[in-house]
PDB file of C-alpha atoms in Angstrom:
ATOM      1  CA  ASP A   1      42.730 114.424  57.365  1.00 64.00           C
ATOM      2  CA  ALA A   2      43.351 118.064  56.776  1.00 67.00           C
ATOM      3  CA  LYS A   3      42.559 118.800  53.144  1.00 88.00           C
ATOM      4  CA  THR A   4      45.537 119.781  51.038  1.00 94.00           C
ATOM      5  CA  THR A   5      45.438 121.827  47.847  1.00 95.00           C
ATOM      6  CA  GLN A   6      48.319 121.720  45.344  1.00 97.00           C
ATOM      7  CA  PRO A   7      48.651 123.113  41.800  1.00 98.00           C
ATOM      8  CA  PRO A   8      48.218 120.353  39.247  1.00 97.00           C
ATOM      9  CA  SER A   9      51.431 121.038  37.431  1.00 97.00           C
ATOM     10  CA  MET A  10      54.551 123.152  37.434  1.00 98.00           C
ATOM     11  CA  ASP A  11      57.518 123.593  35.182  1.00 97.00           C
ATOM     12  CA  CYS A  12      61.094 124.201  36.329  1.00 97.00           C
ATOM     13  CA  ALA A  13      64.339 124.703  34.475  1.00 97.00           C
ATOM     14  CA  GLU A  14      67.079 122.242  35.179  1.00 97.00           C
ATOM     15  CA  GLY A  15      69.547 123.598  37.750  1.00 97.00           C
ATOM     16  CA  ARG A  16      67.033 126.094  39.143  1.00 97.00           C
ATOM     17  CA  ALA A  17      65.209 125.809  42.440  1.00 97.00           C
ATOM     18  CA  ALA A  18      61.766 124.208  42.289  1.00 98.00           C
ATOM     19  CA  ASN A  19      59.308 125.591  44.822  1.00 98.00           C
ATOM     20  CA  LEU A  20      56.235 123.479  45.199  1.00 98.00           C
ATOM     21  CA  PRO A  21      53.379 124.997  47.341  1.00 98.00           C
ATOM     22  CA  CYS A  22      50.749 123.220  49.375  1.00 97.00           C
ATOM     23  CA  ASN A  23      47.785 124.712  51.157  1.00 97.00           C
ATOM     24  CA  HIS A  24      46.536 122.984  54.281  1.00 94.00           C
ATOM     25  CA  SER A  25      44.446 125.597  55.938  1.00 92.00           C
ATOM     26  CA  THR A  26      42.447 123.168  58.171  1.00 90.00           C
ATOM     27  CA  ILE A  27      45.571 121.632  59.720  1.00 91.00           C
ATOM     28  CA  SER A  28      45.407 121.197  63.472  1.00 88.00           C
ATOM     29  CA  GLY A  29      48.183 121.715  66.035  1.00 82.00           C
ATOM     30  CA  ASN A  30      49.600 118.218  66.227  1.00 86.00           C
ATOM     31  CA  GLU A  31      49.405 117.188  62.561  1.00 90.00           C
ATOM     32  CA  TYR A  32      52.520 116.790  60.559  1.00 92.00           C
ATOM     33  CA  VAL A  33      53.015 117.806  56.917  1.00 94.00           C
ATOM     34  CA  TYR A  34      54.600 115.048  54.765  1.00 95.00           C
ATOM     35  CA  TRP A  35      55.969 115.286  51.273  1.00 97.00           C
ATOM     36  CA  TYR A  36      56.405 112.340  48.906  1.00 97.00           C
ATOM     37  CA  ARG A  37      57.091 112.033  45.223  1.00 98.00           C
ATOM     38  CA  GLN A  38      56.159 109.315  42.721  1.00 98.00           C
ATOM     39  CA  ILE A  39      58.219 108.835  39.621  1.00 96.00           C
ATOM     40  CA  HIS A  40      56.251 107.061  36.887  1.00 89.00           C
ATOM     41  CA  SER A  41      55.325 103.453  37.675  1.00 87.00           C
ATOM     42  CA  GLN A  42      57.164 103.376  40.963  1.00 95.00           C
ATOM     43  CA  GLY A  43      56.142 103.513  44.577  1.00 97.00           C
ATOM     44  CA  PRO A  44      56.092 106.929  46.349  1.00 97.00           C
ATOM     45  CA  GLN A  45      59.472 108.048  47.729  1.00 96.00           C
ATOM     46  CA  TYR A  46      59.591 109.823  51.105  1.00 95.00           C
ATOM     47  CA  ILE A  47      61.108 113.299  50.902  1.00 96.00           C
ATOM     48  CA  ILE A  48      60.656 115.153  54.095  1.00 95.00           C
ATOM     49  CA  HIS A  49      58.222 115.987  56.850  1.00 93.00           C
ATOM     50  CA  GLY A  50      57.715 118.652  59.481  1.00 93.00           C
ATOM     51  CA  LEU A  51      55.511 119.982  62.217  1.00 93.00           C
ATOM     52  CA  LYS A  52      56.285 123.652  62.874  1.00 91.00           C
ATOM     53  CA  ASN A  53      59.904 124.412  62.159  1.00 87.00           C
ATOM     54  CA  ASN A  54      61.489 124.519  58.768  1.00 94.00           C
ATOM     55  CA  GLU A  55      63.295 121.303  57.916  1.00 95.00           C
ATOM     56  CA  THR A  56      66.091 120.420  55.529  1.00 96.00           C
ATOM     57  CA  ASN A  57      67.627 117.164  54.507  1.00 94.00           C
ATOM     58  CA  GLU A  58      69.752 115.898  51.634  1.00 94.00           C
ATOM     59  CA  MET A  59      66.846 115.918  49.213  1.00 95.00           C
ATOM     60  CA  ALA A  60      64.900 119.064  50.001  1.00 97.00           C
ATOM     61  CA  SER A  61      63.858 121.878  52.341  1.00 98.00           C
ATOM     62  CA  LEU A  62      60.433 122.306  53.839  1.00 98.00           C
ATOM     63  CA  ILE A  63      59.220 125.702  54.744  1.00 98.00           C
ATOM     64  CA  ILE A  64      56.086 125.879  56.893  1.00 96.00           C
ATOM     65  CA  THR A  65      54.384 129.229  57.433  1.00 95.00           C
ATOM     66  CA  GLU A  66      54.032 130.439  60.954  1.00 94.00           C
ATOM     67  CA  ASP A  67      50.223 129.899  60.973  1.00 94.00           C
ATOM     68  CA  ARG A  68      50.934 126.391  59.547  1.00 94.00           C
ATOM     69  CA  LYS A  69      48.253 126.838  56.891  1.00 95.00           C
ATOM     70  CA  SER A  70      50.627 126.322  53.993  1.00 96.00           C
ATOM     71  CA  SER A  71      54.030 124.953  53.222  1.00 97.00           C
ATOM     72  CA  THR A  72      56.505 124.931  50.387  1.00 98.00           C
ATOM     73  CA  LEU A  73      58.765 122.121  49.325  1.00 98.00           C
ATOM     74  CA  ILE A  74      62.078 123.396  47.866  1.00 98.00           C
ATOM     75  CA  LEU A  75      64.293 121.345  45.621  1.00 98.00           C
ATOM     76  CA  PRO A  76      67.373 123.615  45.479  1.00 97.00           C
ATOM     77  CA  HIS A  77      68.829 122.480  42.163  1.00 96.00           C
ATOM     78  CA  ALA A  78      66.272 120.573  40.138  1.00 97.00           C
ATOM     79  CA  THR A  79      67.520 117.861  37.742  1.00 97.00           C
ATOM     80  CA  LEU A  80      65.692 115.943  35.088  1.00 97.00           C
ATOM     81  CA  ARG A  81      65.421 113.042  37.479  1.00 96.00           C
ATOM     82  CA  ASP A  82      63.271 115.185  39.787  1.00 97.00           C
ATOM     83  CA  THR A  83      60.444 115.073  37.210  1.00 98.00           C
ATOM     84  CA  ALA A  84      57.642 113.363  39.200  1.00 98.00           C
ATOM     85  CA  VAL A  85      54.292 113.910  40.910  1.00 98.00           C
ATOM     86  CA  TYR A  86      54.811 115.507  44.282  1.00 98.00           C
ATOM     87  CA  TYR A  87      52.293 114.860  47.046  1.00 98.00           C
ATOM     88  CA  CYS A  88      51.737 116.910  50.171  1.00 97.00           C
ATOM     89  CA  ILE A  89      49.860 114.869  52.861  1.00 95.00           C
ATOM     90  CA  VAL A  90      48.577 115.874  56.300  1.00 93.00           C
ATOM     91  CA  PRO A  91      47.396 112.758  58.098  1.00 89.00           C
ATOM     92  CA  ARG A  92      45.026 113.060  60.964  1.00 83.00           C
ATOM     93  CA  TYR A  93      46.876 113.135  64.288  1.00 74.00           C
ATOM     94  CA  ASN A  94      47.616 109.736  65.740  1.00 71.00           C
ATOM     95  CA  PHE A  95      46.080 107.865  62.787  1.00 74.00           C
ATOM     96  CA  ASN A  96      48.851 108.123  60.172  1.00 81.00           C
ATOM     97  CA  LYS A  97      46.614 106.995  57.347  1.00 90.00           C
ATOM     98  CA  PHE A  98      47.602 108.695  54.150  1.00 92.00           C
ATOM     99  CA  TYR A  99      44.878 109.909  51.783  1.00 92.00           C
ATOM    100  CA  PHE A 100      46.578 111.066  48.616  1.00 93.00           C
ATOM    101  CA  GLY A 101      45.280 114.018  46.646  1.00 92.00           C
ATOM    102  CA  SER A 102      46.181 114.687  43.023  1.00 93.00           C
ATOM    103  CA  GLY A 103      49.578 116.146  43.731  1.00 97.00           C
ATOM    104  CA  THR A 104      51.680 118.426  41.587  1.00 98.00           C
ATOM    105  CA  LYS A 105      53.236 117.155  38.402  1.00 98.00           C
ATOM    106  CA  LEU A 106      56.680 118.762  38.318  1.00 98.00           C
ATOM    107  CA  ASN A 107      58.218 118.933  34.851  1.00 98.00           C
ATOM    108  CA  VAL A 108      61.945 119.709  34.918  1.00 98.00           C
ATOM    109  CA  LYS A 109      63.075 120.877  31.541  1.00 97.00           C
ATOM    110  CA  PRO A 110      66.611 121.080  30.142  1.00 95.00           C
TER     111      PRO A 110
ATOM    112  CA  GLY B   1      67.547 102.234  55.828  1.00 67.00           C
ATOM    113  CA  ALA B   2      63.724 101.834  55.662  1.00 87.00           C
ATOM    114  CA  VAL B   3      63.603  99.649  52.548  1.00 94.00           C
ATOM    115  CA  VAL B   4      60.360  97.976  51.567  1.00 97.00           C
ATOM    116  CA  SER B   5      60.177  95.290  48.918  1.00 97.00           C
ATOM    117  CA  GLN B   6      57.265  93.762  47.056  1.00 98.00           C
ATOM    118  CA  HIS B   7      56.943  90.505  45.205  1.00 98.00           C
ATOM    119  CA  PRO B   8      56.140  89.943  42.454  1.00 98.00           C
ATOM    120  CA  SER B   9      56.777  93.209  40.612  1.00 97.00           C
ATOM    121  CA  ARG B  10      54.455  92.109  37.823  1.00 97.00           C
ATOM    122  CA  VAL B  11      51.868  89.388  37.511  1.00 97.00           C
ATOM    123  CA  ILE B  12      49.517  88.402  34.817  1.00 97.00           C
ATOM    124  CA  CYS B  13      46.693  85.937  35.622  1.00 96.00           C
ATOM    125  CA  LYS B  14      43.500  84.545  34.227  1.00 97.00           C
ATOM    126  CA  SER B  15      40.135  85.714  35.359  1.00 97.00           C
ATOM    127  CA  GLY B  16      38.883  83.762  38.368  1.00 97.00           C
ATOM    128  CA  THR B  17      42.239  82.930  39.783  1.00 97.00           C
ATOM    129  CA  SER B  18      43.728  84.263  43.062  1.00 97.00           C
ATOM    130  CA  VAL B  19      46.922  86.297  43.278  1.00 98.00           C
ATOM    131  CA  LYS B  20      49.087  86.828  46.347  1.00 98.00           C
ATOM    132  CA  ILE B  21      51.323  89.872  46.691  1.00 98.00           C
ATOM    133  CA  GLU B  22      53.981  90.067  49.426  1.00 97.00           C
ATOM    134  CA  CYS B  23      55.243  93.190  51.120  1.00 97.00           C
ATOM    135  CA  ARG B  24      58.377  93.016  53.242  1.00 96.00           C
ATOM    136  CA  SER B  25      60.200  95.547  55.381  1.00 94.00           C
ATOM    137  CA  LEU B  26      63.836  94.622  54.880  1.00 94.00           C
ATOM    138  CA  ASP B  27      65.748  96.492  57.475  1.00 90.00           C
ATOM    139  CA  PHE B  28      63.170  97.370  60.114  1.00 90.00           C
ATOM    140  CA  GLN B  29      60.160  95.907  61.850  1.00 90.00           C
ATOM    141  CA  ALA B  30      56.728  97.261  61.024  1.00 91.00           C
ATOM    142  CA  THR B  31      53.792  96.810  63.293  1.00 89.00           C
ATOM    143  CA  THR B  32      51.599  98.594  60.762  1.00 93.00           C
ATOM    144  CA  MET B  33      51.597  98.274  57.000  1.00 96.00           C
ATOM    145  CA  PHE B  34      49.222  99.759  54.447  1.00 96.00           C
ATOM    146  CA  TRP B  35      47.916  98.679  51.049  1.00 98.00           C
ATOM    147  CA  TYR B  36      47.113 101.021  48.242  1.00 97.00           C
ATOM    148  CA  ARG B  37      45.753 100.660  44.711  1.00 97.00           C
ATOM    149  CA  GLN B  38      46.446 103.027  41.846  1.00 97.00           C
ATOM    150  CA  PHE B  39      44.648 103.077  38.494  1.00 96.00           C
ATOM    151  CA  PRO B  40      46.259 104.660  35.446  1.00 93.00           C
ATOM    152  CA  LYS B  41      46.578 108.435  35.692  1.00 91.00           C
ATOM    153  CA  GLN B  42      44.971 108.497  39.099  1.00 94.00           C
ATOM    154  CA  SER B  43      46.345 108.991  42.592  1.00 95.00           C
ATOM    155  CA  LEU B  44      46.988 106.324  45.184  1.00 96.00           C
ATOM    156  CA  MET B  45      43.882 105.040  46.978  1.00 96.00           C
ATOM    157  CA  LEU B  46      44.216 103.572  50.487  1.00 96.00           C
ATOM    158  CA  MET B  47      42.652 100.126  50.597  1.00 97.00           C
ATOM    159  CA  ALA B  48      43.406  98.881  54.080  1.00 96.00           C
ATOM    160  CA  THR B  49      45.577  99.053  57.175  1.00 94.00           C
ATOM    161  CA  SER B  50      47.391  95.890  58.189  1.00 92.00           C
ATOM    162  CA  ASN B  51      48.380  95.397  61.820  1.00 90.00           C
ATOM    163  CA  GLU B  52      50.670  92.593  62.871  1.00 88.00           C
ATOM    164  CA  GLY B  53      48.782  89.926  64.728  1.00 86.00           C
ATOM    165  CA  SER B  54      45.313  91.353  64.214  1.00 88.00           C
ATOM    166  CA  LYS B  55      42.677  91.729  61.517  1.00 90.00           C
ATOM    167  CA  ALA B  56      43.185  94.356  58.855  1.00 94.00           C
ATOM    168  CA  THR B  57      40.916  97.320  58.747  1.00 94.00           C
ATOM    169  CA  TYR B  58      39.464  98.200  55.341  1.00 96.00           C
ATOM    170  CA  GLU B  59      38.543 101.529  53.874  1.00 95.00           C
ATOM    171  CA  GLN B  60      34.966 102.128  52.908  1.00 95.00           C
ATOM    172  CA  GLY B  61      34.061 100.433  49.666  1.00 95.00           C
ATOM    173  CA  VAL B  62      36.897  97.905  49.721  1.00 96.00           C
ATOM    174  CA  GLU B  63      35.628  94.303  49.850  1.00 95.00           C
ATOM    175  CA  LYS B  64      37.417  92.516  52.604  1.00 94.00           C
ATOM    176  CA  ASP B  65      36.495  89.099  51.289  1.00 95.00           C
ATOM    177  CA  LYS B  66      38.038  89.928  47.936  1.00 96.00           C
ATOM    178  CA  PHE B  67      41.208  91.496  49.175  1.00 97.00           C
ATOM    179  CA  LEU B  68      42.534  89.275  51.939  1.00 96.00           C
ATOM    180  CA  ILE B  69      45.271  90.738  54.028  1.00 96.00           C
ATOM    181  CA  ASN B  70      47.521  88.808  56.394  1.00 93.00           C
ATOM    182  CA  HIS B  71      50.214  90.416  58.528  1.00 91.00           C
ATOM    183  CA  ALA B  72      51.702  87.371  60.241  1.00 84.00           C
ATOM    184  CA  SER B  73      55.077  88.865  61.226  1.00 91.00           C
ATOM    185  CA  LEU B  74      56.663  92.252  61.851  1.00 92.00           C
ATOM    186  CA  THR B  75      58.302  92.181  58.437  1.00 94.00           C
ATOM    187  CA  LEU B  76      55.717  90.653  56.179  1.00 95.00           C
ATOM    188  CA  SER B  77      52.195  91.527  55.033  1.00 96.00           C
ATOM    189  CA  THR B  78      50.427  89.775  52.141  1.00 96.00           C
ATOM    190  CA  LEU B  79      47.594  90.874  49.971  1.00 97.00           C
ATOM    191  CA  THR B  80      45.590  88.167  48.180  1.00 98.00           C
ATOM    192  CA  VAL B  81      43.263  89.244  45.407  1.00 98.00           C
ATOM    193  CA  THR B  82      40.709  86.428  45.322  1.00 97.00           C
ATOM    194  CA  SER B  83      38.815  85.432  42.172  1.00 97.00           C
ATOM    195  CA  ALA B  84      40.473  88.269  40.256  1.00 97.00           C
ATOM    196  CA  HIS B  85      38.642  89.885  37.379  1.00 96.00           C
ATOM    197  CA  PRO B  86      39.843  92.313  34.687  1.00 97.00           C
ATOM    198  CA  GLU B  87      38.524  95.300  36.713  1.00 96.00           C
ATOM    199  CA  ASP B  88      41.007  94.323  39.515  1.00 97.00           C
ATOM    200  CA  SER B  89      43.865  95.079  37.158  1.00 97.00           C
ATOM    201  CA  SER B  90      45.816  97.842  38.842  1.00 97.00           C
ATOM    202  CA  PHE B  91      49.077  98.916  40.457  1.00 98.00           C
ATOM    203  CA  TYR B  92      49.152  97.664  44.019  1.00 98.00           C
ATOM    204  CA  ILE B  93      51.504  99.394  46.417  1.00 98.00           C
ATOM    205  CA  CYS B  94      52.259  98.658  50.043  1.00 98.00           C
ATOM    206  CA  SER B  95      53.926 100.761  52.696  1.00 97.00           C
ATOM    207  CA  ALA B  96      55.356 100.129  56.126  1.00 96.00           C
ATOM    208  CA  GLU B  97      55.398 102.438  59.013  1.00 92.00           C
ATOM    209  CA  ALA B  98      58.639 103.251  60.800  1.00 87.00           C
ATOM    210  CA  ARG B  99      60.022 105.982  63.004  1.00 80.00           C
ATOM    211  CA  LEU B 100      63.280 107.595  62.013  1.00 68.00           C
ATOM    212  CA  ALA B 101      65.700 108.328  64.786  1.00 61.00           C
ATOM    213  CA  SER B 102      65.327 112.041  64.128  1.00 59.00           C
ATOM    214  CA  GLY B 103      61.823 111.912  62.863  1.00 58.00           C
ATOM    215  CA  GLY B 104      59.654 112.595  65.883  1.00 67.00           C
ATOM    216  CA  THR B 105      56.807 110.688  64.346  1.00 77.00           C
ATOM    217  CA  ASP B 106      56.073 107.649  62.265  1.00 83.00           C
ATOM    218  CA  THR B 107      56.594 107.790  58.554  1.00 89.00           C
ATOM    219  CA  GLN B 108      55.489 105.504  55.780  1.00 93.00           C
ATOM    220  CA  TYR B 109      57.960 103.894  53.476  1.00 95.00           C
ATOM    221  CA  PHE B 110      56.606 102.503  50.257  1.00 97.00           C
ATOM    222  CA  GLY B 111      57.340  99.424  48.220  1.00 98.00           C
ATOM    223  CA  PRO B 112      58.018  99.550  44.504  1.00 98.00           C
ATOM    224  CA  GLY B 113      54.588  98.293  43.600  1.00 98.00           C
ATOM    225  CA  THR B 114      53.062  95.287  41.887  1.00 98.00           C
ATOM    226  CA  ARG B 115      51.420  95.547  38.504  1.00 98.00           C
ATOM    227  CA  LEU B 116      48.491  93.141  38.286  1.00 98.00           C
ATOM    228  CA  THR B 117      46.931  92.371  34.901  1.00 98.00           C
ATOM    229  CA  VAL B 118      43.922  90.086  34.869  1.00 97.00           C
ATOM    230  CA  LEU B 119      43.024  88.636  31.433  1.00 96.00           C
TER     231      LEU B 119
END
């Protein structure tokens, strides 16, 4: 798997955009970037994934740099319920095993 | 869509007993399911890959005789922790692989987890 690096924690004010970075400089051409989040004592929740183009869904936007070495997950209007650990995962092509790193603990504050 | 359930959500057992955890994909079929373990304040750790109709493949360091996995149908995988001991107490989470119509590739959908406490 391509190694991913994320900041251990971030704070965000409620109602503001939360921008969570992920570095995956060893990613290869066919490997997707996945984002999940885990709210305390629950299973991880799928957020979004992408290959090259930026992606948007009802939960978030994913911005992938042109060289694909990093990406940013954007929660446009963070709420208190978005407080969670966010994981960026790049599984090896055609294997789809997920090896979770430490993730980023996002604290949304009122 | 893509809902995964686990049963039970919580289990407490005595040391030396075996515990079975079920993982079901409710609205889709999953050829491949995965089992993870998570200790307090740690990240998820992949234990094994479960393929319908074939033997599970285990990650390095995971004892296959202790953690028995059966994937008998396209919607059900089970994890049995045999002769459980207090050090097996953990949060066990399964996931099932599915491909969204717009996804372009397979995605894992996770169950809510099972909290195992071994006394």
